[in-house]
Short mmCIF file of C-alpha atoms and ligand atoms in Angstrom, two decimals:
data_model
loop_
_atom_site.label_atom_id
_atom_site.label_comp_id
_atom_site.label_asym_id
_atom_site.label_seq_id
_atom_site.Cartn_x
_atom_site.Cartn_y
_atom_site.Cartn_z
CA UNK S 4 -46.45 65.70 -60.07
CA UNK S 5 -45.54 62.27 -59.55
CA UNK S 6 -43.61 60.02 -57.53
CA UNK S 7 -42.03 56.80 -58.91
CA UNK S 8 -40.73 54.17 -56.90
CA UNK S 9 -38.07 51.69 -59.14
CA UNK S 10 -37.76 48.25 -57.64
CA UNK S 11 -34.97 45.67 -57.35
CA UNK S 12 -34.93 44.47 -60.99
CA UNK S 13 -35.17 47.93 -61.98
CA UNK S 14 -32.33 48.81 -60.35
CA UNK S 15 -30.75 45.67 -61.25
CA UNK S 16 -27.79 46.25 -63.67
CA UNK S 17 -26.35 49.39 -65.28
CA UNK S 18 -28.52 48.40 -68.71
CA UNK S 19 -31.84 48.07 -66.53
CA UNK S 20 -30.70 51.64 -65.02
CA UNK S 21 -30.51 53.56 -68.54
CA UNK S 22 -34.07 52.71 -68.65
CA UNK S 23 -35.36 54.27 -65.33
CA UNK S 24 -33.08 57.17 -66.20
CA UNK S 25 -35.20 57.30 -69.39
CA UNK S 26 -38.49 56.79 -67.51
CA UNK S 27 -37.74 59.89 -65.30
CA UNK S 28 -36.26 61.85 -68.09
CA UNK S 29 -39.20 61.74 -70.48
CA UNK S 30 -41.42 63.35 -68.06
CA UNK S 31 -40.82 66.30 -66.33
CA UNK S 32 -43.25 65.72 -63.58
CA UNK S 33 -41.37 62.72 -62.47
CA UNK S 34 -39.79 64.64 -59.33
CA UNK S 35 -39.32 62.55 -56.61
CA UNK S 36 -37.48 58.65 -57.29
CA UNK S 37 -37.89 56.10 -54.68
CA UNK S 38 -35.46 53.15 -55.28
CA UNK S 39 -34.85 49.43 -54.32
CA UNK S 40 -31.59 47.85 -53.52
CA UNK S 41 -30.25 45.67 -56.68
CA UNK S 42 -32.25 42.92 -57.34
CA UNK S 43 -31.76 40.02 -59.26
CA UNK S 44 -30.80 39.75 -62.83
CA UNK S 45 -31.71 36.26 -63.52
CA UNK S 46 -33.48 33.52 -61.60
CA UNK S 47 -30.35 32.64 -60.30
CA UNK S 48 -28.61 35.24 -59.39
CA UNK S 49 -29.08 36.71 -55.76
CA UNK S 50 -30.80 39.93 -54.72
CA UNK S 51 -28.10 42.63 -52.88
CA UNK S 52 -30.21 42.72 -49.76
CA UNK S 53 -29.92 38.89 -49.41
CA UNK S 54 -26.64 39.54 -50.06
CA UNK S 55 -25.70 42.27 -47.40
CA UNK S 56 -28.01 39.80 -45.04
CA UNK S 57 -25.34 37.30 -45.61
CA UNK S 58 -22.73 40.24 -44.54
CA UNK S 59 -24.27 40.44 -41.47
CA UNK S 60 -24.65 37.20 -40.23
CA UNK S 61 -20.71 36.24 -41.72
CA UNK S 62 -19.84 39.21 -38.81
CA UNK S 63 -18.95 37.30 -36.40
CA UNK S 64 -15.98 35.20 -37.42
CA UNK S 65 -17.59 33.99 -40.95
CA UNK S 66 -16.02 35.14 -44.54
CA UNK S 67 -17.37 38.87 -44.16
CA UNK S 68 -14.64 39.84 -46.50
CA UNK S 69 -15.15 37.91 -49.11
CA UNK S 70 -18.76 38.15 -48.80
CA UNK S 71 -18.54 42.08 -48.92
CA UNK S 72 -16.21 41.68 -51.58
CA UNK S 73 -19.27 40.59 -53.86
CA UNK S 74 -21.47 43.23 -53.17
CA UNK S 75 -18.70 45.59 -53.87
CA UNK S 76 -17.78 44.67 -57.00
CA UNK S 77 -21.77 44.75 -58.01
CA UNK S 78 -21.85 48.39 -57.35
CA UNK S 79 -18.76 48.88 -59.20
CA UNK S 80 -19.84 47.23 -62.28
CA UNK S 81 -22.88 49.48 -62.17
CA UNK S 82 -21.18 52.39 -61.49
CA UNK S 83 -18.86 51.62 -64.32
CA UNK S 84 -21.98 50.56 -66.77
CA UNK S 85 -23.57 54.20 -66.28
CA UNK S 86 -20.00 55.65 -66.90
CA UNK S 87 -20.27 57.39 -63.49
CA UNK S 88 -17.48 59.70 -62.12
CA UNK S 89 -18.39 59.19 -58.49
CA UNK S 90 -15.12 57.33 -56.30
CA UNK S 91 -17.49 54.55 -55.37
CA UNK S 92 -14.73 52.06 -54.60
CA UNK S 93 -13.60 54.83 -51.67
CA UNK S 94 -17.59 54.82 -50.87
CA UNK S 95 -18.17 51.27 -50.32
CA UNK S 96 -15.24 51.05 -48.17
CA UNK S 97 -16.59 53.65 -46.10
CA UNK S 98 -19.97 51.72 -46.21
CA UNK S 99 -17.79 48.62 -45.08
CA UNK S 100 -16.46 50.49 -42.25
CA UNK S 101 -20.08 51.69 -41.17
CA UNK S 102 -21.15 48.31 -41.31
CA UNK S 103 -18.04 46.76 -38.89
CA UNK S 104 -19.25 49.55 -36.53
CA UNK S 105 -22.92 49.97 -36.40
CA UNK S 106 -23.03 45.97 -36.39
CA UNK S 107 -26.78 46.33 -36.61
CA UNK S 108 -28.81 43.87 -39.09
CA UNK S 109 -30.90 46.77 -40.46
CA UNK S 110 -28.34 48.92 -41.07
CA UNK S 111 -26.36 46.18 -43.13
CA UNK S 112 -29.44 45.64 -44.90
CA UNK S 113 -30.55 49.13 -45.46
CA UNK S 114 -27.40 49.96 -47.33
CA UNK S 115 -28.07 48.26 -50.64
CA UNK S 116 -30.97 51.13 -51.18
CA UNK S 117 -28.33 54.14 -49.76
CA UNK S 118 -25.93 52.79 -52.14
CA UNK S 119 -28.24 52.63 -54.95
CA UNK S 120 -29.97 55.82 -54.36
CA UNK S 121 -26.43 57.11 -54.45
CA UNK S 122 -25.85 55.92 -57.83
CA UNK S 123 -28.85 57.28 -59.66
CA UNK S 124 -28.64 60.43 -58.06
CA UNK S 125 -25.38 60.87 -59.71
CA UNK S 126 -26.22 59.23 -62.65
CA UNK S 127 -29.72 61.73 -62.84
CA UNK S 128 -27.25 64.50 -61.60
CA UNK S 129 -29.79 65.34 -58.78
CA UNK S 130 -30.12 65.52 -55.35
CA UNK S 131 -29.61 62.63 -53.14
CA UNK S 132 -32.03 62.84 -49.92
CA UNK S 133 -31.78 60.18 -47.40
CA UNK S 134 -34.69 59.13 -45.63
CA UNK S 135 -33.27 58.15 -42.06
CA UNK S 136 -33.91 61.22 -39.92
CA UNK S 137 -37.31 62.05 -42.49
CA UNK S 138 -39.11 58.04 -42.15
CA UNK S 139 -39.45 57.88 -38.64
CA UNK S 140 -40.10 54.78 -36.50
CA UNK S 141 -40.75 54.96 -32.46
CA UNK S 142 -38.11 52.78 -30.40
CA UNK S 143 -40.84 50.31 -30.43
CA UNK S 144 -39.87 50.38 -34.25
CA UNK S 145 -43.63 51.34 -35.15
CA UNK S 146 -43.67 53.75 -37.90
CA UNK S 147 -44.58 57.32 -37.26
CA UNK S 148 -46.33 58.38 -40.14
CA UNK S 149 -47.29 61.93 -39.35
CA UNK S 150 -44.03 62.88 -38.40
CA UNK S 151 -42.51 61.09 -40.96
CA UNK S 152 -44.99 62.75 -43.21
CA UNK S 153 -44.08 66.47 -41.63
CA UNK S 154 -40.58 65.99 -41.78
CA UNK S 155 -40.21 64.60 -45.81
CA UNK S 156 -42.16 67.55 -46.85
CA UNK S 157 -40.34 70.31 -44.90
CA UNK S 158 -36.52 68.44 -46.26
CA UNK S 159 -38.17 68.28 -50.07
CA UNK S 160 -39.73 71.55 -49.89
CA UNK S 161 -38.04 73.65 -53.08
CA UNK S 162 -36.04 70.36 -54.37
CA UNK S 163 -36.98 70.68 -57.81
CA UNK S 164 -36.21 66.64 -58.61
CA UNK S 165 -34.60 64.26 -55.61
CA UNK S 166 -33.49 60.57 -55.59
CA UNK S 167 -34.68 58.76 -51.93
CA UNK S 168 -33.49 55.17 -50.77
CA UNK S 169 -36.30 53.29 -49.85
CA UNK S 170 -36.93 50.01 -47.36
CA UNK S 171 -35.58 52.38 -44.49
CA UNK S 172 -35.92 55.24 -42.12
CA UNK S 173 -34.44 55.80 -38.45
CA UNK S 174 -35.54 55.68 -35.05
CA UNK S 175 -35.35 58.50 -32.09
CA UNK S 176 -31.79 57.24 -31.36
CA UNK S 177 -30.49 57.60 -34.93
CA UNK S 178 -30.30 54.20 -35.35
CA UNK S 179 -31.84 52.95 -38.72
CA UNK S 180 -34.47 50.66 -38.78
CA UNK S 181 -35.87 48.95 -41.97
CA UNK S 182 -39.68 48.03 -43.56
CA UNK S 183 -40.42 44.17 -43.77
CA UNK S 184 -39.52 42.63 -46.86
CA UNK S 185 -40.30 44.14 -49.80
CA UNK S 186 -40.57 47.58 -47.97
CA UNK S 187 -39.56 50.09 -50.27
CA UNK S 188 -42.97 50.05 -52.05
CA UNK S 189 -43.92 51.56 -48.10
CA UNK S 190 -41.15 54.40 -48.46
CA UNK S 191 -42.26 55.08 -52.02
CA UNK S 192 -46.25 55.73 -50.85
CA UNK S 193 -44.99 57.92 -47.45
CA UNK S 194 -42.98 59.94 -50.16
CA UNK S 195 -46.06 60.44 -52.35
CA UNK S 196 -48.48 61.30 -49.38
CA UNK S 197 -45.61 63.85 -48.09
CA UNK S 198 -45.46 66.01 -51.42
CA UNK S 199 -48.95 65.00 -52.43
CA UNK S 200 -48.03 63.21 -55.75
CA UNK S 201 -51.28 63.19 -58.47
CA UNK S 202 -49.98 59.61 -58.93
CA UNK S 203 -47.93 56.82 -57.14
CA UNK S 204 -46.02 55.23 -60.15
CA UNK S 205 -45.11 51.50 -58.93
CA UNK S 206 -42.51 50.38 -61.50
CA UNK S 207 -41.28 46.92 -61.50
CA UNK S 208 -40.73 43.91 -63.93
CA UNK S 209 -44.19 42.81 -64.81
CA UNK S 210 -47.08 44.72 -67.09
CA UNK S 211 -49.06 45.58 -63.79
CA UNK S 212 -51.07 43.46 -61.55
CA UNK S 213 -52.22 40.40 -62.67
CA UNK S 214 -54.95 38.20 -61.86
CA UNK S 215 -53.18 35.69 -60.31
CA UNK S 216 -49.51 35.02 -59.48
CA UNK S 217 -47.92 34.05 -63.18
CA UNK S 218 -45.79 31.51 -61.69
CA UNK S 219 -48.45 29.59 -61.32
CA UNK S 220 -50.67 30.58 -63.60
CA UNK S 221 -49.24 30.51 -66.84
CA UNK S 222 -50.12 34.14 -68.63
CA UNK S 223 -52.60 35.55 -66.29
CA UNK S 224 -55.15 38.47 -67.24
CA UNK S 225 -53.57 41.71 -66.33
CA UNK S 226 -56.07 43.88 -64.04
CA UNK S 227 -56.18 47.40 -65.91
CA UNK S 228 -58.52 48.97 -62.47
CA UNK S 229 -58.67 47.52 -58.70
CA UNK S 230 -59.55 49.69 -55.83
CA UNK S 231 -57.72 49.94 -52.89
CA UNK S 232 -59.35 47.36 -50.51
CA UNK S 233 -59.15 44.70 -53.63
CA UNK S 234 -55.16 45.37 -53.36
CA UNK S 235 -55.00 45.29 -49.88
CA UNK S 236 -56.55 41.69 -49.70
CA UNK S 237 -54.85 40.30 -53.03
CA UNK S 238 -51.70 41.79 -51.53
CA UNK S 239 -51.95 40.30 -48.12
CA UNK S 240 -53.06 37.14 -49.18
CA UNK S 241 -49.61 36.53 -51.34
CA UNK S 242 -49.32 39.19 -54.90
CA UNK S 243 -46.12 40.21 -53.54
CA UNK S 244 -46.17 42.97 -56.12
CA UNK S 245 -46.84 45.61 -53.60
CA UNK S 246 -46.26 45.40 -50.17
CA UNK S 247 -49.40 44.97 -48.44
CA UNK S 248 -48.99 48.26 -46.30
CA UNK S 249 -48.15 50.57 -49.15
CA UNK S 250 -51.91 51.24 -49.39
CA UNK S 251 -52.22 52.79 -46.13
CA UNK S 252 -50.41 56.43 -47.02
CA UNK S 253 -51.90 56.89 -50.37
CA UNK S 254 -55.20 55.60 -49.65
CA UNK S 255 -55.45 58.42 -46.53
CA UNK S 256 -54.21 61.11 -48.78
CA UNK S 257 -56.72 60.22 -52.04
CA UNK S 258 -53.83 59.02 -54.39
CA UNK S 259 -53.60 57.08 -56.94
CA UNK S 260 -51.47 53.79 -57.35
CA UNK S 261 -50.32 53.12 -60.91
CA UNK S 262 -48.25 49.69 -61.61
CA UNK S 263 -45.92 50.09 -64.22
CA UNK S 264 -43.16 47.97 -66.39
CA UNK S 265 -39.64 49.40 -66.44
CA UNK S 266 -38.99 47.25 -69.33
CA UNK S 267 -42.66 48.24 -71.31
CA UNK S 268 -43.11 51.74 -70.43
CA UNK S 269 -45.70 51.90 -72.88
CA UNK S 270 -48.44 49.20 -71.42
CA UNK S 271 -50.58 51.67 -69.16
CA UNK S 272 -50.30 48.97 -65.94
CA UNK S 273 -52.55 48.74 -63.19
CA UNK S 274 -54.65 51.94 -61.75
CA UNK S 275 -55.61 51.13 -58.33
CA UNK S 276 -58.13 53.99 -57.13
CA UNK S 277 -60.93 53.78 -54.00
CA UNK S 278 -63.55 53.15 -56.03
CA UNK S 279 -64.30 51.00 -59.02
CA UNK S 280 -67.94 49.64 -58.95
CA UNK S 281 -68.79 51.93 -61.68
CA UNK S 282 -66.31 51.41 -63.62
CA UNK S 283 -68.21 49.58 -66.12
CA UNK S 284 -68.91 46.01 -66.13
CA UNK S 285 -66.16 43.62 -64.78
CA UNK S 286 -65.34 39.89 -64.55
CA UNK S 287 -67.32 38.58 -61.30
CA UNK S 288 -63.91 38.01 -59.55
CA UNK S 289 -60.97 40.75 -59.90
CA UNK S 290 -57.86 38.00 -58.76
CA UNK S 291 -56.48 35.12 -57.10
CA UNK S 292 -53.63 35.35 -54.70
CA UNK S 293 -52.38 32.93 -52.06
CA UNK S 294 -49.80 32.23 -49.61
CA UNK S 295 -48.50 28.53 -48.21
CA UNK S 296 -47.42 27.81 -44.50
CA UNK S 297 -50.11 27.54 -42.52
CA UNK S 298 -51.11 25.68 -39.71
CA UNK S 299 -54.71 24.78 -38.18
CA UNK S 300 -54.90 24.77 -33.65
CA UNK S 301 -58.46 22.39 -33.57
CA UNK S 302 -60.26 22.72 -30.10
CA UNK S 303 -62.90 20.71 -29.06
CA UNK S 304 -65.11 20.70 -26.11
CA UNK S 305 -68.77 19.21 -25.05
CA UNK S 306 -71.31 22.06 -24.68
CA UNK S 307 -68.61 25.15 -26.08
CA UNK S 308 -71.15 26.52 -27.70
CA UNK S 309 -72.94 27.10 -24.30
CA UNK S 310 -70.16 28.38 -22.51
CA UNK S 311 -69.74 32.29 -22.05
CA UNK S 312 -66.27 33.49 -22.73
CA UNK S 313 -64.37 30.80 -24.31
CA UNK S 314 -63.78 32.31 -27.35
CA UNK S 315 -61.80 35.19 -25.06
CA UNK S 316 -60.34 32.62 -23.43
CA UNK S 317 -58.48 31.37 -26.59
CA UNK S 318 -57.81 34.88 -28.07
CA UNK S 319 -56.18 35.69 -24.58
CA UNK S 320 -54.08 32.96 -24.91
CA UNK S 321 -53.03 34.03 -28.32
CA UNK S 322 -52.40 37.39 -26.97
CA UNK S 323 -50.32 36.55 -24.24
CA UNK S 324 -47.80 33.96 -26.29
CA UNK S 325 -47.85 37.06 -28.69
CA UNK S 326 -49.17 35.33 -31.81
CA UNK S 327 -51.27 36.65 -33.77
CA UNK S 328 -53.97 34.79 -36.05
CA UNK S 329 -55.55 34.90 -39.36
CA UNK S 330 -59.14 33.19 -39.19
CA UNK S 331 -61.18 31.82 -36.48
CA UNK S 332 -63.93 29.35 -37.97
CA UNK S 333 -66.26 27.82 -35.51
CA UNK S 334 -68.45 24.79 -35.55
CA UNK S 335 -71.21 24.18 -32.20
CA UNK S 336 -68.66 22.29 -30.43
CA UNK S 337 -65.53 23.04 -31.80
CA UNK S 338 -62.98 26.02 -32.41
CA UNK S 339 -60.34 26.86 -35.17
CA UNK S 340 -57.83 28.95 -35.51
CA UNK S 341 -55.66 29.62 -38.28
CA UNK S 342 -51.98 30.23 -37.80
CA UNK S 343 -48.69 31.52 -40.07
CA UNK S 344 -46.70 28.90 -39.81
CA UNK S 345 -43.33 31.85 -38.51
CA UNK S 346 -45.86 32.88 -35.86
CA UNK S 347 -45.79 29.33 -34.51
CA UNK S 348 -42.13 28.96 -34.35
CA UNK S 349 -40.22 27.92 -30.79
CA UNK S 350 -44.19 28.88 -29.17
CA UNK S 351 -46.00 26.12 -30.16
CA UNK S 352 -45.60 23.18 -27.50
CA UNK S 353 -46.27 26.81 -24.47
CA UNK S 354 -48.72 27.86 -26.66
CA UNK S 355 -50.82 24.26 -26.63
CA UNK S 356 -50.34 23.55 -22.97
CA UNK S 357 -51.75 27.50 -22.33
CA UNK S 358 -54.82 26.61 -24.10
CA UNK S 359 -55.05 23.38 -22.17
CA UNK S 360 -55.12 25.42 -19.26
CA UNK S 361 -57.77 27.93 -20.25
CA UNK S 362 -60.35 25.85 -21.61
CA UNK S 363 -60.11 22.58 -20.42
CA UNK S 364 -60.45 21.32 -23.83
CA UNK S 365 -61.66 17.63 -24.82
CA UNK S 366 -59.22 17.73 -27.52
CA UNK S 367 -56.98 19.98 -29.12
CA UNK S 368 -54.70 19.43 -31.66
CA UNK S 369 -52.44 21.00 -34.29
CA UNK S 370 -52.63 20.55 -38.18
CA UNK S 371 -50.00 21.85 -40.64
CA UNK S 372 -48.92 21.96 -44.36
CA UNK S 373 -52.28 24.45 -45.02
CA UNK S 374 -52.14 27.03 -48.00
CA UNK S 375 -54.38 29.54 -48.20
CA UNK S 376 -56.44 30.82 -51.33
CA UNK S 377 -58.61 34.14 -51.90
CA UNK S 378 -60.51 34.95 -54.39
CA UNK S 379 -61.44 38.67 -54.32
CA UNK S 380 -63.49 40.89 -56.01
CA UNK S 381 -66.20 43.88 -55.54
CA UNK S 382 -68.42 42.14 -58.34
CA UNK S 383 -68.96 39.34 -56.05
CA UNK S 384 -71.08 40.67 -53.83
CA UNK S 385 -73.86 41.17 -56.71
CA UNK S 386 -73.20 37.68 -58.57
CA UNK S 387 -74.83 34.28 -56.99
CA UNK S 388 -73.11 31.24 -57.25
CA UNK S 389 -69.63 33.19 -56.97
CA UNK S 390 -68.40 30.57 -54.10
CA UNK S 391 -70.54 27.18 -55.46
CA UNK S 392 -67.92 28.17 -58.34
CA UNK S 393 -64.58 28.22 -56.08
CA UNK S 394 -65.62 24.65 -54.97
CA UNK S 395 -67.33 23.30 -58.16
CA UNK S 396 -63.83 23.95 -59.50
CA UNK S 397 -62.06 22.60 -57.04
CA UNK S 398 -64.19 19.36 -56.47
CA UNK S 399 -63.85 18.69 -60.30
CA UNK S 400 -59.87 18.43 -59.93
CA UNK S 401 -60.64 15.96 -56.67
CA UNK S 402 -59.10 18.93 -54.34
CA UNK S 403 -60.04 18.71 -50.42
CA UNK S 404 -61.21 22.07 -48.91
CA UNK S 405 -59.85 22.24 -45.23
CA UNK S 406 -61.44 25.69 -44.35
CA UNK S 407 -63.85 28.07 -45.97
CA UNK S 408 -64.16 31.58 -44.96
CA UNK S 409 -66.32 34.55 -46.16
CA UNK S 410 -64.88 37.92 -44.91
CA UNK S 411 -67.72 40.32 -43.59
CA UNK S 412 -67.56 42.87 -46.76
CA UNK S 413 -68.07 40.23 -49.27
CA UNK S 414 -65.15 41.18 -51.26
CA UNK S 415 -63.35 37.28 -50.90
CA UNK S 416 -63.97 34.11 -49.93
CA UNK S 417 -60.72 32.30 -48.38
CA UNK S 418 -60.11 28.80 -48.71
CA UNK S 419 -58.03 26.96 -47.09
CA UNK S 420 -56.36 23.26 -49.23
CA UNK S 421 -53.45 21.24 -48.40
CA UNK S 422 -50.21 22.52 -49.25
CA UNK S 423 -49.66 20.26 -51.96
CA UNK S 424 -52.77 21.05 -53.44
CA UNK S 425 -51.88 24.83 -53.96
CA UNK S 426 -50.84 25.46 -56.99
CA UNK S 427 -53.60 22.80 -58.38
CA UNK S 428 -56.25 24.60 -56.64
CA UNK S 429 -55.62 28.17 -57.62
CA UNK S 430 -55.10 27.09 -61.65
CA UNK S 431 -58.57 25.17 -61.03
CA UNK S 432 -59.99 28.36 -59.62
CA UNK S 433 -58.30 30.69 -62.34
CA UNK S 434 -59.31 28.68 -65.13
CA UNK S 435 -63.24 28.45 -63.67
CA UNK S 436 -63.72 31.68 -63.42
CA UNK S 437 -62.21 32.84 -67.30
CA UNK S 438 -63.50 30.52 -69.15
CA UNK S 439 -67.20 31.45 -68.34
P1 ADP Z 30 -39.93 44.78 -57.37
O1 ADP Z 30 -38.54 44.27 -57.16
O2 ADP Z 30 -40.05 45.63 -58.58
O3 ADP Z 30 -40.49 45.40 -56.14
P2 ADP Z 30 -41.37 42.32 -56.87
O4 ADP Z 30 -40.56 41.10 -57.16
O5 ADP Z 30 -41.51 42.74 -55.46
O6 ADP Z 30 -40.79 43.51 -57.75
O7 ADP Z 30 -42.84 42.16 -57.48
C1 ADP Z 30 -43.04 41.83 -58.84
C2 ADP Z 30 -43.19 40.33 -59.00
O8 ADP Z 30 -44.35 39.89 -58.31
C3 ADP Z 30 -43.42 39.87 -60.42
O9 ADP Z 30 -42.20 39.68 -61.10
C4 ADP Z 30 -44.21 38.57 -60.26
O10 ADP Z 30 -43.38 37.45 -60.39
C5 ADP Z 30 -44.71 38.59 -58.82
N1 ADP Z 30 -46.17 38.43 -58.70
C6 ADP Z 30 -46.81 37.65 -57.80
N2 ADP Z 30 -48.14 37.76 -57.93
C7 ADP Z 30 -48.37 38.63 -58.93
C8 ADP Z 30 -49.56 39.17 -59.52
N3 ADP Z 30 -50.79 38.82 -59.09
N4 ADP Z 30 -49.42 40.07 -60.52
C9 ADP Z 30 -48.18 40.45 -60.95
N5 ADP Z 30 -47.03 39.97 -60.43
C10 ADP Z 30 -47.10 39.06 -59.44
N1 LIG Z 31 -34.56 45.49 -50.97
C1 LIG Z 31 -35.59 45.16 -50.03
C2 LIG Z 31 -36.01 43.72 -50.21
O1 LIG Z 31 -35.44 43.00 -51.01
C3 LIG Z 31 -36.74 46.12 -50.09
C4 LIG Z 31 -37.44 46.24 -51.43
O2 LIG Z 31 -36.90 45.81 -52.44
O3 LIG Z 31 -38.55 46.77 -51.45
O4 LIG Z 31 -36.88 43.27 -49.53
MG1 MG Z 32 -41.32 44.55 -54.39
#
């Protein structure tokens, strides 16, 4: 049994639709469809959750009309590409009305997947189930997995085939409460762990996961097999093709992940399983991924390296401004830690006079415009020379390395270049590592 989780461009248009309706048709085992809002249908175009974001914040004495008035008339056109006989003018008004009353960003947001699980429900002519009151979050908005878990499987329990909105879920209060960006892939693995699915099917727009991101890489090799930690760091570190925490559910419950193309159902995607050291042999790195908008907090002192408890010192500090941090090199007299560039955001001038005050520094001070780069893979724990590589390649195309860190399981080295090096220094990288 499987569950398949369609996402934005999937979901797109009414032509894009006919194909996931043939994707779940074809198979029988297909039971259980997790779907995205809308998403876009050209580069231009703009995705319904930015959309209904734009709703939210036009509330308050902007052009919510109008504004609404756009994602309306994107459902209709759906609805009326599938040939549906659902009264989905009379539903989005209601949704308009729910909207004017809950005033709540997440709810706003959260409709674009209600209104397209809706719509392939009825275009499947199955059963619609929505997740808020089954994905559970605490009032903290943490998500509460086990009961989450407890309560999908009890509400799917004899559905023989069911269409589920994903991105969202509710908390105690009823209120509903959305995923980070990007979320529904999360909603999609909970669903799969619930029902224990043989397989997580991923679809989406590309031919699985590819070895790095391909707009910046022009044609990247497509990974047939990663394992699970391999995802999780290529994910983190910037292949927004997953969500990084989709791994967590399946992982736990031994299932799975296969990365599929709604628009080549034939190419067999990505397989992402625990284990794939034996797997044959492999390329010595499995991909490149990489995020921008970073910053570097420099601390120097005389004799740190001496000094009991500084390092706690700074993490405290961190910990009390509520920021949390990515990578903590260390020279003998100096300190570094590496910051998301968000995380820094109206904290930063507190956050520097706090560590002032806890270290009584020589010198600290703040650098931004930092990208970060990993290169990941299993195989390069066994290979020398994996990392002389990254910076042979790098040094060749005159890039300056800002940062260099090794994570403790060998499975990537992070760099860290200026931002305007980025997409130089991960086509560098790429092109290193295939051509030998
Ligand atoms: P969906 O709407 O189906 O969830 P996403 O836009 O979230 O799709 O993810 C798919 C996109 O991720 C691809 O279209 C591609 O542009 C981008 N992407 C970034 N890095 C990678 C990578 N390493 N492999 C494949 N796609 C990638
Ligand atoms: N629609 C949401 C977003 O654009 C969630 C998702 O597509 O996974 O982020
Ligand atoms: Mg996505």
């Amino acid at each position: 049994m499987r569950v398949c989780k369609f996402g934005g461009t999937s979901m797109a248009d009414g032509g894009s639709i006919k194909k996931v309706m043939e994707i779940v048709r074809r198979d029988e085992s297909r039971k259980y469809i997790v779907v995205s809002a809308p998403g876009k249908r050209s580069k231009a175009d703009t995705k319904i959750t930015d959309a209904l974001y734009g709703c939210f914040n036009a509330l308050d004495g902007g052009d919510f009309k109008d504004k609404f008035a756009k994602v309306t008339r994107r459902f209709c056109d759906i609805s009326g590409e599938l040939g549906l006989d659902i009264d989905i003018s009379a539903i989005l008004d209601g949704v308009r009305e729910d909207i004017i009353k809950a005033r709540s960003r997440d709810f706003t947001a959260s409709r674009g997947e209600y209104l397209s699980a809706v719509i392939l429900a009825a275009a499947l002519d199955v059963k619609f189930v929505d997740t808020a009151g089954l994905i559970l979050f605490s009032k903290d908005g943490e998500l509460m997995l086990e009961e989450s878990l407890s309560r999908l499987r009890a509400a799917l329990d004899g559905v023989e085939r069911a269409v589920l909105p994903g991105f969202y879920g509710s908390m105690p209060s009823g209120e509903i409460k959305t995923f980070s960006r990007g979320g529904s892939d999360i909603s999609g693995a909970i669903v799969a762990s619930a029902v224990g699915a043989d397989v997580y099917e991923n679809w989406t727009d590309v031919d699985g996961f590819l070895s790095a991101d391909p707009r910046i890489v022009p044609s990247p090799k497509l990974i047939e097999c990663l394992s699970y930690d391999e995802l999780r760091e290529l994910a983190y570190m910037g292949a927004e093709v997953l969500h990084p925490e989709a791994i967590f559910p399946v992982r736990r419950a031994g299932i799975p992940i296969n990365i599929k193309n709604t628009f080549h159902p034939s190419a067999a995607g990505t397989v992402i399983v625990s284990n794939v050291r034996h797997m044959g042999e492999k390329s010595v790195i499995t991909g490149i991924a990489g995020r921008k908008g970073f910053s570097i907090i420099n601390i120097q002192k005389e004799m740190m390296n001496s000094e009991i408890g500084f390092a706690r010192r700074v993490l405290s500090v961190l910990e009390e401004e509520g920021v949390s941090f990515e990578h903590m090199p260390s020279g003998i007299d100096a300190l570094s830690v590496v910051v998301r560039d968000e995380y820094l955001e109206g904290k930063l001038p507190s956050l520097i006079a706090a560590l002032w005050r806890a270290t009584e520094a020589d010198s600290i001070d703040v650098q931004s415009g930092l990208s970060l780069i990993a290169t990941v893979g299993h195989n390069m724990t066994s290979r020398q020379g994996t990392a002389a590589k990254i910076f042979e390649a790098l040094a060749e195309k005159h890039i300056n390395i800002r940062m260099i860190d090794q994570g403790s399981s060998e499975l990537n080295i992070i760099i860290g270049v200026d931002t305007f090096d980025y997409e130089k220094a991960i086509n560098a990288i790429y092109t290193k590592f295939s051509v030998d």
